Structure formats: C-alpha cells, structure tokens
Coordinates of C-alpha atoms and ligand atoms in Angstrom, one line a residue:
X1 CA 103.2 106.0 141.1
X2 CA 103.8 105.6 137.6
X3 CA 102.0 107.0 134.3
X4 CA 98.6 105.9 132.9
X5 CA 100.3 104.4 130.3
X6 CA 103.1 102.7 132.3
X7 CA 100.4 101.3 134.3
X8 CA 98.6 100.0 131.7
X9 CA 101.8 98.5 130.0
X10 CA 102.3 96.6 133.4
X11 CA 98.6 95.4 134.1
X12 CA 98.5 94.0 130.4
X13 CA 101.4 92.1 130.7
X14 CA 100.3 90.5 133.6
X15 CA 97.3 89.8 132.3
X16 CA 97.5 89.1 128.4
X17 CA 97.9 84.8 129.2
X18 CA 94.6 84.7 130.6
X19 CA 92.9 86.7 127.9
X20 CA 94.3 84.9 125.1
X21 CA 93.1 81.5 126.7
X22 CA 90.0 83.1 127.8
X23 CA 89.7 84.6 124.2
X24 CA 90.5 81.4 122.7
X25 CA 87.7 79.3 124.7
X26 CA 85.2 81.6 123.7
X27 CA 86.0 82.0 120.2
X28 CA 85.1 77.8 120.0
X29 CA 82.2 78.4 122.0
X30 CA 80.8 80.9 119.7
X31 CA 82.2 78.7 116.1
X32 CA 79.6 76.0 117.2
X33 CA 76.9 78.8 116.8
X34 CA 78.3 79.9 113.8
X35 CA 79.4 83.3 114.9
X36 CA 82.6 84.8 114.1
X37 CA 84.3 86.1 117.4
X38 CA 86.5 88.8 115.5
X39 CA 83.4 90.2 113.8
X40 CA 82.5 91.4 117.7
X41 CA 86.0 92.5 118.3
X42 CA 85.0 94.9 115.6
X43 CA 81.3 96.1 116.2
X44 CA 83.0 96.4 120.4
X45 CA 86.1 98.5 118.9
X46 CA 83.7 100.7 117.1
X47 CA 81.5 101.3 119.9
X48 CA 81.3 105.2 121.1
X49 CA 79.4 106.2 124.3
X50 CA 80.0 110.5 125.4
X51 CA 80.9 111.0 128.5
X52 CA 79.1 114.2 130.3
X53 CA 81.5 117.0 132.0
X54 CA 79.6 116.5 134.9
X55 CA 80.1 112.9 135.7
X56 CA 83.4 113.4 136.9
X57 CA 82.8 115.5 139.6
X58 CA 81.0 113.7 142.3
X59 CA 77.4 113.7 142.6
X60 CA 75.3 114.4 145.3
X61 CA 71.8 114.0 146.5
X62 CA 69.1 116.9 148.0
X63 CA 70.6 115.9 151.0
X64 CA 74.7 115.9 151.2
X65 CA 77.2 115.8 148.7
X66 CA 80.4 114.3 149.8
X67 CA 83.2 115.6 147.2
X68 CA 85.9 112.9 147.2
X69 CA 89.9 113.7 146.5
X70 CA 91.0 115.8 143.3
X71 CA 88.4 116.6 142.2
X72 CA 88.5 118.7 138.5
X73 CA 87.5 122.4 139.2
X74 CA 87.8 123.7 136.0
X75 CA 86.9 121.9 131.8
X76 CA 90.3 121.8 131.4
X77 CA 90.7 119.4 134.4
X78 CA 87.4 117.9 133.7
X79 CA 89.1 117.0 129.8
X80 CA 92.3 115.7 131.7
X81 CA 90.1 113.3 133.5
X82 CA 88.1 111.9 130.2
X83 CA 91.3 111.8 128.8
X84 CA 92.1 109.2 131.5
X85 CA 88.7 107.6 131.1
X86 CA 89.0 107.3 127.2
X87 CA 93.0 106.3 127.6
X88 CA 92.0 102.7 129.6
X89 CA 88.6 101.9 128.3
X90 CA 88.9 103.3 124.0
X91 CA 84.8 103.9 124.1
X92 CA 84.4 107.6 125.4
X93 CA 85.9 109.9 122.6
X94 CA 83.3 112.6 123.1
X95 CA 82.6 114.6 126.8
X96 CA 78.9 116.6 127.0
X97 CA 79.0 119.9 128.0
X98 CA 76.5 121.6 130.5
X99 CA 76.3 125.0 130.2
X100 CA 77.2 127.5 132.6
X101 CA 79.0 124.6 134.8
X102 CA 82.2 124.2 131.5
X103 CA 81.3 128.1 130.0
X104 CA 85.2 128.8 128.5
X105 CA 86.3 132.2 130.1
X106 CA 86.7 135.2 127.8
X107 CA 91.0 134.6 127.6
X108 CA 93.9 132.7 129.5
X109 CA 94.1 128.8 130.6
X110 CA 90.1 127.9 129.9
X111 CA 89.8 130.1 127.0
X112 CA 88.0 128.3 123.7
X113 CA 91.7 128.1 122.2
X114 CA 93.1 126.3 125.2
X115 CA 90.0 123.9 125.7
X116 CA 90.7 123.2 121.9
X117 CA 94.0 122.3 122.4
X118 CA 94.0 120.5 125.8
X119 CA 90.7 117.6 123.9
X120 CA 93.2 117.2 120.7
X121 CA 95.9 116.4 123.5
X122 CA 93.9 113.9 124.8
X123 CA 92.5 112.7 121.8
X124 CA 88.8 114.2 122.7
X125 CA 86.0 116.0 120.7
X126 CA 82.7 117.7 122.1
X127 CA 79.4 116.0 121.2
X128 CA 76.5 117.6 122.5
X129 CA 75.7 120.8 124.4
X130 CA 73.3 121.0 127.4
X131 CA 71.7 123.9 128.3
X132 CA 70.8 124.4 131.8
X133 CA 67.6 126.4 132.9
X134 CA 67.1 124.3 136.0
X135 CA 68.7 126.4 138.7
X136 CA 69.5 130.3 138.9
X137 CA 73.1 131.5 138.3
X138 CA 74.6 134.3 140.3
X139 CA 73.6 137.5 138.6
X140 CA 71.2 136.0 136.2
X141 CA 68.2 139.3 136.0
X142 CA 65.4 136.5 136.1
X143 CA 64.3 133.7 138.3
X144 CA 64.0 130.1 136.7
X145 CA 61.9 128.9 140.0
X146 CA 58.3 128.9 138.5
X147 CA 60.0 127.8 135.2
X148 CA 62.0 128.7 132.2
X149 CA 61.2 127.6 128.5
X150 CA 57.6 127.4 129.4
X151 CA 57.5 130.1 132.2
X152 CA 53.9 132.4 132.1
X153 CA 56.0 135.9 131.6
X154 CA 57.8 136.3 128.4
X155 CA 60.6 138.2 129.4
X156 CA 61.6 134.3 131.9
X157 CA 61.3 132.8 128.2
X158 CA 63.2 135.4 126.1
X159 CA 66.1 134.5 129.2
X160 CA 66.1 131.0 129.1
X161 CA 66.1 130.5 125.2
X162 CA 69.3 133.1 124.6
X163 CA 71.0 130.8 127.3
X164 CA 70.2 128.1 125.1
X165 CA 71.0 130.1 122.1
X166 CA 74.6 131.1 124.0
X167 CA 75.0 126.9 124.5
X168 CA 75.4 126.8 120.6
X169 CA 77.3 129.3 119.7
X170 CA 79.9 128.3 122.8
X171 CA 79.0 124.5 121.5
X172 CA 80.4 125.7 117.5
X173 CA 83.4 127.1 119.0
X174 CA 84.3 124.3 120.7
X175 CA 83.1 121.5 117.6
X176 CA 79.8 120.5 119.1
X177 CA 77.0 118.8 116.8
X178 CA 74.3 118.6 118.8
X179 CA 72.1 120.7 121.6
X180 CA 70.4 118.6 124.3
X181 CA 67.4 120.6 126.2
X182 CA 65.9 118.9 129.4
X183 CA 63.3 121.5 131.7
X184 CA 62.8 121.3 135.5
X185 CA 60.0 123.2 134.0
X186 CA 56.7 122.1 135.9
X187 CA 54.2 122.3 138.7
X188 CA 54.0 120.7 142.7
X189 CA 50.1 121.7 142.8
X190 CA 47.1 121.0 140.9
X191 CA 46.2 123.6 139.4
X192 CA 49.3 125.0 139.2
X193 CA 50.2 125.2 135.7
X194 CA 47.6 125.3 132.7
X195 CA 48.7 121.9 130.8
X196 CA 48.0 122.9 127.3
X197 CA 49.1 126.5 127.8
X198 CA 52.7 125.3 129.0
X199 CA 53.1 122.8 126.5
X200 CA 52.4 125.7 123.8
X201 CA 55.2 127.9 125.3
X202 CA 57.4 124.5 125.4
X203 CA 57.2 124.4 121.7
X204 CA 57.5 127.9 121.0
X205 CA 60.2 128.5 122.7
X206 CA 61.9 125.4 121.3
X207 CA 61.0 126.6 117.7
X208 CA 63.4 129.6 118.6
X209 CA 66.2 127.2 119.7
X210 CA 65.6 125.2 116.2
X211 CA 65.9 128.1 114.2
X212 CA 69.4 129.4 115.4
X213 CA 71.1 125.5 114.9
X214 CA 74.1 125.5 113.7
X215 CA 74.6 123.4 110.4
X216 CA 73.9 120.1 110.7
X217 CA 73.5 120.2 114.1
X218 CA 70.5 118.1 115.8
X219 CA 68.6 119.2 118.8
X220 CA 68.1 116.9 121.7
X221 CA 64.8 117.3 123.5
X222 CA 64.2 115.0 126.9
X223 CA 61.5 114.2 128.7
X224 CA 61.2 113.6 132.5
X225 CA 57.9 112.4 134.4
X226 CA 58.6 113.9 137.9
X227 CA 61.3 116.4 139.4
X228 CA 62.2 118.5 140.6
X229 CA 58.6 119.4 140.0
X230 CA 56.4 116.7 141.9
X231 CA 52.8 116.7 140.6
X232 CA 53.6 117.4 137.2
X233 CA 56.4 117.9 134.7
X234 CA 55.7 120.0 131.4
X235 CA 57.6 117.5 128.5
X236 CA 56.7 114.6 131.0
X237 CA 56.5 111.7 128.7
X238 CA 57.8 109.8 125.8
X239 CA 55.2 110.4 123.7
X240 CA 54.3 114.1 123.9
X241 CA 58.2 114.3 123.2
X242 CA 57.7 113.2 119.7
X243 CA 54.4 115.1 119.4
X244 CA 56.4 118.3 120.4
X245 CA 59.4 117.2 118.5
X246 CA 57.4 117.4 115.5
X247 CA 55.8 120.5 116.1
X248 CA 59.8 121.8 116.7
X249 CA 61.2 121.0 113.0
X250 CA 62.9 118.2 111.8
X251 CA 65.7 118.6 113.3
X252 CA 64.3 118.1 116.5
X253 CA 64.6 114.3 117.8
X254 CA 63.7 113.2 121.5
X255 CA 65.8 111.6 123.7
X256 CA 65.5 108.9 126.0
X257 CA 67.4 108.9 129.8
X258 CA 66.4 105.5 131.3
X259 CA 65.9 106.9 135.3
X260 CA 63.3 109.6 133.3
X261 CA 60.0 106.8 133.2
X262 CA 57.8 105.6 136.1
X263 CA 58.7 102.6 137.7
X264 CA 57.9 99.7 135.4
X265 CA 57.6 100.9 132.7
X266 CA 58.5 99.2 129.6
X267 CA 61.6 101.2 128.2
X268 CA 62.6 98.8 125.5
X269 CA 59.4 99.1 124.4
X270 CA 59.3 103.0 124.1
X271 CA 62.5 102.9 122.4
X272 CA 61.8 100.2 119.8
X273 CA 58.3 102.9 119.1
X274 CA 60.5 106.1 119.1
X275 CA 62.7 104.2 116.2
X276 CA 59.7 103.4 114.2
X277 CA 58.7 106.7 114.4
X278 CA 62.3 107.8 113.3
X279 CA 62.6 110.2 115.9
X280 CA 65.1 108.7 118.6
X281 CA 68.4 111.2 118.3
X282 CA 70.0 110.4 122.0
X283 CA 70.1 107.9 125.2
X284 CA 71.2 109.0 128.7
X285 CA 72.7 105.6 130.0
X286 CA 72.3 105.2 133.8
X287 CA 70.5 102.5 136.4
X288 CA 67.8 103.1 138.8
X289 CA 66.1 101.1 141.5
X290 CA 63.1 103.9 142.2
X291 CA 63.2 107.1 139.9
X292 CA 65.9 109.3 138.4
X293 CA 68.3 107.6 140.4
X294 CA 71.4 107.8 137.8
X295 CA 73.2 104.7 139.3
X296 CA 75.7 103.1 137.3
X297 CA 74.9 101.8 134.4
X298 CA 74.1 97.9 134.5
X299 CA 74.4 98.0 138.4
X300 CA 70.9 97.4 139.3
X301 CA 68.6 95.9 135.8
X302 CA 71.7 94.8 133.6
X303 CA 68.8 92.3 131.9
X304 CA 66.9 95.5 130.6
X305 CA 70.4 97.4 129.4
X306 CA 70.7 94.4 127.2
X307 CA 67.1 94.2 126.3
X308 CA 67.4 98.0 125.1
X309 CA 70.6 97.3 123.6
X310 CA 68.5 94.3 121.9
X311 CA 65.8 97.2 120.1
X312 CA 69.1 99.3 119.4
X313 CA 71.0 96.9 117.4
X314 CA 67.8 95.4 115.9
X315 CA 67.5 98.6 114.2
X316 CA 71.0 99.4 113.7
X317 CA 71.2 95.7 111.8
X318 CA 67.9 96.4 109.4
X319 CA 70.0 99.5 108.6
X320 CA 66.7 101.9 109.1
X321 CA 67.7 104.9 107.8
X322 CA 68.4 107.9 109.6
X323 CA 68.9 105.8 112.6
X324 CA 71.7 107.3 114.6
X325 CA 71.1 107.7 118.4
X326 CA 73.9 109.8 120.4
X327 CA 74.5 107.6 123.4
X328 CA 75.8 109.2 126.6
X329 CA 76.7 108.1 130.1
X330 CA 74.0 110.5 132.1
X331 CA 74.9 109.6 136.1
X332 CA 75.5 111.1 139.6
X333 CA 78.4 109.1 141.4
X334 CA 77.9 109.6 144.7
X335 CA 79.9 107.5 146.6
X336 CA 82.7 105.8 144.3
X337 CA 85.5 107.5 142.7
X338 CA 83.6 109.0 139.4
X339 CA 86.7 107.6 137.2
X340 CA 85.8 104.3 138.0
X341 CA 81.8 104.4 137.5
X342 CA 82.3 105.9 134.5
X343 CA 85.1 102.6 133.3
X344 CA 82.7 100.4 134.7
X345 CA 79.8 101.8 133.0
X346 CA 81.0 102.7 129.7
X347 CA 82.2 98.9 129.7
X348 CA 78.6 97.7 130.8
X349 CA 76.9 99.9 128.2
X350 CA 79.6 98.1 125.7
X351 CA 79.4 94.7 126.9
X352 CA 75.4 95.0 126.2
X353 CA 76.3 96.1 123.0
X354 CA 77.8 93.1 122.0
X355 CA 75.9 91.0 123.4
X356 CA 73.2 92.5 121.4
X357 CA 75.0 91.7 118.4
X358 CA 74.5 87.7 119.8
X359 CA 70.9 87.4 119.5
X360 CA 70.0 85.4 116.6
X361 CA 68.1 87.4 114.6
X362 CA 66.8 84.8 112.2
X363 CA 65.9 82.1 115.0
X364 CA 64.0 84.9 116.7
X365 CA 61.9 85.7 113.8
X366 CA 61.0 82.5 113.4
X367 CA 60.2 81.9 116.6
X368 CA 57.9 85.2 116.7
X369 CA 56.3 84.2 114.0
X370 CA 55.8 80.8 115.6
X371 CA 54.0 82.3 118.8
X372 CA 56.6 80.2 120.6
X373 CA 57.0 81.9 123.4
X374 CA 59.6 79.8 125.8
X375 CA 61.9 79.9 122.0
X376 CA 62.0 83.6 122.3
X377 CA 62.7 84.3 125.1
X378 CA 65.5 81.1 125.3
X379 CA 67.2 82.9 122.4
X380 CA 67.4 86.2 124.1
X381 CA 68.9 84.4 127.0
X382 CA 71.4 82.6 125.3
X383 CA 72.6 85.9 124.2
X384 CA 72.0 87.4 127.4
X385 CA 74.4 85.0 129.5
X386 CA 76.9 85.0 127.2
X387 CA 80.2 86.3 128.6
X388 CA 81.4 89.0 126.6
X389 CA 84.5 90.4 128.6
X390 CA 87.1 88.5 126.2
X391 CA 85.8 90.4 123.3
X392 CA 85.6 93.1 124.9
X393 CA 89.0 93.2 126.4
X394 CA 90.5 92.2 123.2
X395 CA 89.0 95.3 121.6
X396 CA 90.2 97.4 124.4
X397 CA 94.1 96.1 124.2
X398 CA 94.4 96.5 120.4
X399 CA 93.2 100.4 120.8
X400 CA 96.2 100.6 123.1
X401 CA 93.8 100.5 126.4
X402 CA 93.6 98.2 129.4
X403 CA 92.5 94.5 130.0
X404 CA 91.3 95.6 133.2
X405 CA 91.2 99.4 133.6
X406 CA 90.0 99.6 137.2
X407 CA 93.0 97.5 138.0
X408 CA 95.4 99.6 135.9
X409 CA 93.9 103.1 137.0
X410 CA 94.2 101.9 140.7
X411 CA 98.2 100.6 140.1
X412 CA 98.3 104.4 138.2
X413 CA 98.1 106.8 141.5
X414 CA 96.2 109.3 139.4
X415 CA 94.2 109.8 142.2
X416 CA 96.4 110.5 144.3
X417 CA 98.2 112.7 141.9
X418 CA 95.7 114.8 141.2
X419 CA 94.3 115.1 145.0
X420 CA 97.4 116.8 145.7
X421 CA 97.6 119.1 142.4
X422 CA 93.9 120.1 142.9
X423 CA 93.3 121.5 146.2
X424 CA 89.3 121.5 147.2
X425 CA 87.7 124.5 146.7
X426 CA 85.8 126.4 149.2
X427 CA 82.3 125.6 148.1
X428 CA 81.5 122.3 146.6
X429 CA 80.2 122.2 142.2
X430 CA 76.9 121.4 141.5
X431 CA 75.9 117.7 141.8
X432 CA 72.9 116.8 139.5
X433 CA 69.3 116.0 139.6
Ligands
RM4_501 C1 68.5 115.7 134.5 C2 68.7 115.2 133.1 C3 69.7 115.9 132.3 C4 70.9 116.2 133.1 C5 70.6 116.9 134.4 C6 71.8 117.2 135.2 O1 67.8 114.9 135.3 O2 69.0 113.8 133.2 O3 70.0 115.1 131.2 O4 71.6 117.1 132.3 O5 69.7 116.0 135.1
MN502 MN1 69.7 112.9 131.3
MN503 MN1 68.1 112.7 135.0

C-alpha cells in the first residue's frame, strides 16, 4: 500500500527507459512528415475533458446494478476520487454535477464551504451543472412520470424549472459556468403526446432557465432519440436542438452525447453542421454498440472518436470564432472499477485528440478538391494509425502524472483503501440512463 504519488514515483521509474526510446522513435517517424513531436506534447498537455460526479459510482442497467468496493457515498468522496483520476492522467480538472445526486447539505462536512475547500485540495473546479427531471425524489409534491419541462399541467413545469433554477444558484456557489438540461420528457404511445404542443412547452420553459443564468454562464441543451420514453422523445434530434436553441436566447448551445443518435448515424457529420451553425457548446464522450449504451469511450468505434475528433480540431485549427465545446466523459461503468474507465477513457478521448492534430490539413484539401477519393481517406488513415501513446505519456509525466496510470493506480491500493474506509450503504445510488 503506498500513496498515489509514491506509486506513481515508482511505476515512472520503472518505466521512463522505454518511453524515452519509444518517444525518441516516434519523434523521427514524425520529422520525415515534417511534424514537430513537441508541438503535440503541448496541444496533449493542454487537453481538458470534465469528468461527471456520477461516473464514479458504478453504473447499472434496468436490470441489476452491481455496486463494486468503496464506493464514494457522498461529493466530497466523489471529489477524492477525481482527485485520483486527475492526479495519474493531468486531463480531468473539472467534475459535472447532477443535481439532487451532489446537492451540498445546508452546514457540516458537505456544506458549499467544505466542497470548496476539499476541489482546491485536489486541484479541482466545477464545470457544468445538470439538472435532473428524469426521476422523482423523495418528497418532491409533483410527479415527473408523464414529464417535466414539457409536462401538459403547469404547475409539473413551474417544478421542474425552479429545480433547474436551484442547479444554478447551487452551481455559482460552487464556481460552475455552465447548466446542462437533458429531458426523459416523452411519450411510449402514439398519440400520446401532441408533438408541436410539447415542443412549445420545451422552449418556454427553457426560456425561464435562460433568463435566471448566471453571468457568463452557457446553457447546455441535449437531445436524445429514444428513452426512457420509447416511441418518442420531445428534443429528439440534432436538429430541432438548434431550432429550439435558437428560439431559447443566445446563450443557449446544444450539445452532442454520442450514444443519443440512432444506430448509423453519421455523428461526425452532425457535429461538423452544428459548428457551422455556431451552436455546438458541449460533447458527452462515451461508446455504444446499439443505443445509449455509455460504454467506454473508444472501446467499441475508436475509428469514429477520431473521425469526430477530426471535425473538432478542424474547426479548432481555422480558429472559427466562438468555437469552444465543453467536453465531458458521459458513461455508466458497469462492470470495471469506475477509476479505471474513466483513466482509460479520458486517455482515449486524448489520444484522438492528437491524433486529430496529425491529419494533414493541406494534403487533405487538396485532395478534396481533387475528388480523389482513396487520397482522402489514405490521409485520414495515416493519422488514424499513428500511435500516439509516447506523446501522450510524455505529456502526462511532465504534469507530474503517470506513464501508465492503470498500472500505477493498481500498485496504489486505493481501492482497497477506500473499500475499507467507505462501508456500503444500505440501498445502492442511482446508476444512469
Ligand atoms: C442521460 C444523458 C445525460 C445524463 C443522464 C444521467 O442519458 O446522457 O447527459 O446526465 O443520462
Ligand atoms: Mn449525456
Ligand atoms: Mn445518455
């Protein structure tokens, strides 16, 4: 047993021979195509993805949840364990709140003072807020099950928006600087729900939200195309999202979770339109094999992480202005220790990143405006199979973090440390859906 940092101390040291020749290979590999290695090490060191509150709790599924070992039952445990996270892989500054799952209690150990303290301790901030209309909370007057936001009675709507309006003042308290809004809000039945009616209260009710923003705050809105409502969802797709977002106020962006589009679907494509349109504020990072599955990011389509990535950069390189999307690990870690997935995935969001970064911009113009096909594609590849870890892992040790942070967490014990300090409570959290 031994400290994060002792651990990390010791897994570097055994390590740093390999990465320097590893480093070293790949910084002449990358001379012959005129691309300076450090510049990476830079654009990787800058890199920021949020981790959500949630994420390290385990997950679960309609069916089971299976809580694993030490789990964190309070924020300020959930902070101790981002600290951890951020400590190993120096990309995950910010957590995501969901509110009521991290609400701060009124005084004592959880208070807004305490949280405060406990994220400068571990070198955290808060980025966005979540509000969360999507299940009923113990003495809540109203029911949420036909709907919140966009529900038919007014007094359901009146509910659901001073929730959202409690998220940002909690969210100011605690240094937040955005508000993320995703519904359940929808209908299982033809019939059930007038379309244009619900879409009307949808923006009404989201005006409200709008108006009460703190200072340069944005608001997050995100679209789903199915459940937990199964025949239709009110703010199902990408594109009535930026109608609606407009209809909001300008501070009103949507935001993009890649397990929230049909099977198929061309994501990279949606996200290279929502840029155009200036109005992408957010990403949900996750993987999917059928729907909303929130698997690990880069686990299952690692090709279309990079090929999102690719749209992202693109934009961040021609400098469009006002472009600055909030990316955040959205996932449900079901069966792996939710420390790890979230390493492993903020490292996969990162390596895509950089990669990113290795297309060659000029040579694919050209070749676009070529029509030559096989080019394209070949250049996107090239970037695409390029092994990034080196840069990556150089980035990582120079911030003080690990080489290889699964291997230093592991050598850690924190796990075990915290199993025993954090005795299971009686009823399992909430997983997520
Ligand atoms: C939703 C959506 C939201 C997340 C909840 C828990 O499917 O992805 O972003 O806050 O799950
Ligand atoms: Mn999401
Ligand atoms: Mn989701």
């Amino acid at each position: 047993m031994s400290t994060i940092a002792d651990a990390v101390e010791r897994d570097n040291a055994a390590r740093r021979a390999t990465l320097d020749e590893d480093y070293a290979h790949l910084e002449r590999q990358l001379e012959r195509r005129h691309v300076d290695i450090e510049a990476l090490v830079a654009r990787a060191t800058a890199f920021r993805v949020a981790i959500p509150s949630w994420g390290v709790g385990t997950g679960g599924t309609r069916f089971a949840r299976f809580p694993g070992p030490g789990e964190p039952r309070t924020l300020l445990e959930k902070i101790d364990d981002c600290g951890v996270v951020q400590s190993l892989v120096r990309v995950t500054p910010a957590m995501s709140l969901h509110i009521p799952w991290d609400k701060p209690r009124e005084s004592g150990p959880g208070d807004v003072a305490s949280i405060r303290a406990r994220l400068l301790e571990r070198g955290l901030a808060i980025e966005s807020m979540n509000s969360n209309t999507f299940q009923d909370q113990p003495g809540q007057p109203l029911s949420y099950k036909f709907g919140s936001l966009t529900h038919t009675n007014f007094a359901v709507r009146r509910q659901a928006i001073e929730h959202n309006l409690e998220c940002l003042a909690i969210g100011r308290d605690l240094g937040a600087s955005s508000h993320t809004v995703w519904i359940g809000d929808g209908g299982n039945f033809p019939g059930q729900i007038h379309f244009r009616h619900a879409i009307d209260r949808y923006v009404e009710s989201l005006q409200a939200i709008h108006a009460a923003l703190p200072d340069g705050w944005r608001l997050f809105i995100e679209h789903k195309c199915y459940e937990p409502a199964f025949y239709s969802t009110v703010l199902n797709d990408w594109g009535i999202s930026y109608l609606c977002a407009r209809e909001v106020g300008d501070r009103c962006l949507s935001l993009v979770d890649l397990g929230h589009h049909a099977p198929n679907v061309n994501i990279e494509q949606i996200v290279a339109q929502l840029i155009r349109l200036r109005a992408l504020g957010g990403f949900h990072f996750n993987d999917s094999k059928f729907g909303d599955d929130d698997l690990d990011s880069g686990s299952i389509k690692p090709f279309q992480l990079f090929l999102v990535f690719n749209e992202l950069v693109d934009a961040e390189l021609e400098g469009i202005p006002g472009f600055a999307p909030a990316y955040m690990l959205d996932q449900s870690h079901n069966v792996t220790d939710p420390l790890e997935s979230l390493m492993v995935s903020a490292m996969e969001v990162a390596r895509a990143y950089v990669q990113a970064h290795l297309v060659d911009r000029a040579a694919l113009a050209e070749a676009q405006a070529n029509n030559d096909a096989v080019r394209a594609l070949q250049i996107l590849k090239a970037a695409f199979r390029t092994d990034v870890s080196p840069i990556l892992a150089a980035a990582r040790v120079r911030e003080g973090g690990a080489i290889d942070p699964v291997a230093a967490y592991r050598a850690s014990g924190y796990r075990a440390r915290v199993a025993s300090q954090r005795p299971a409570p009686a009823t399992g959290g909430s997983g997520i859906v």
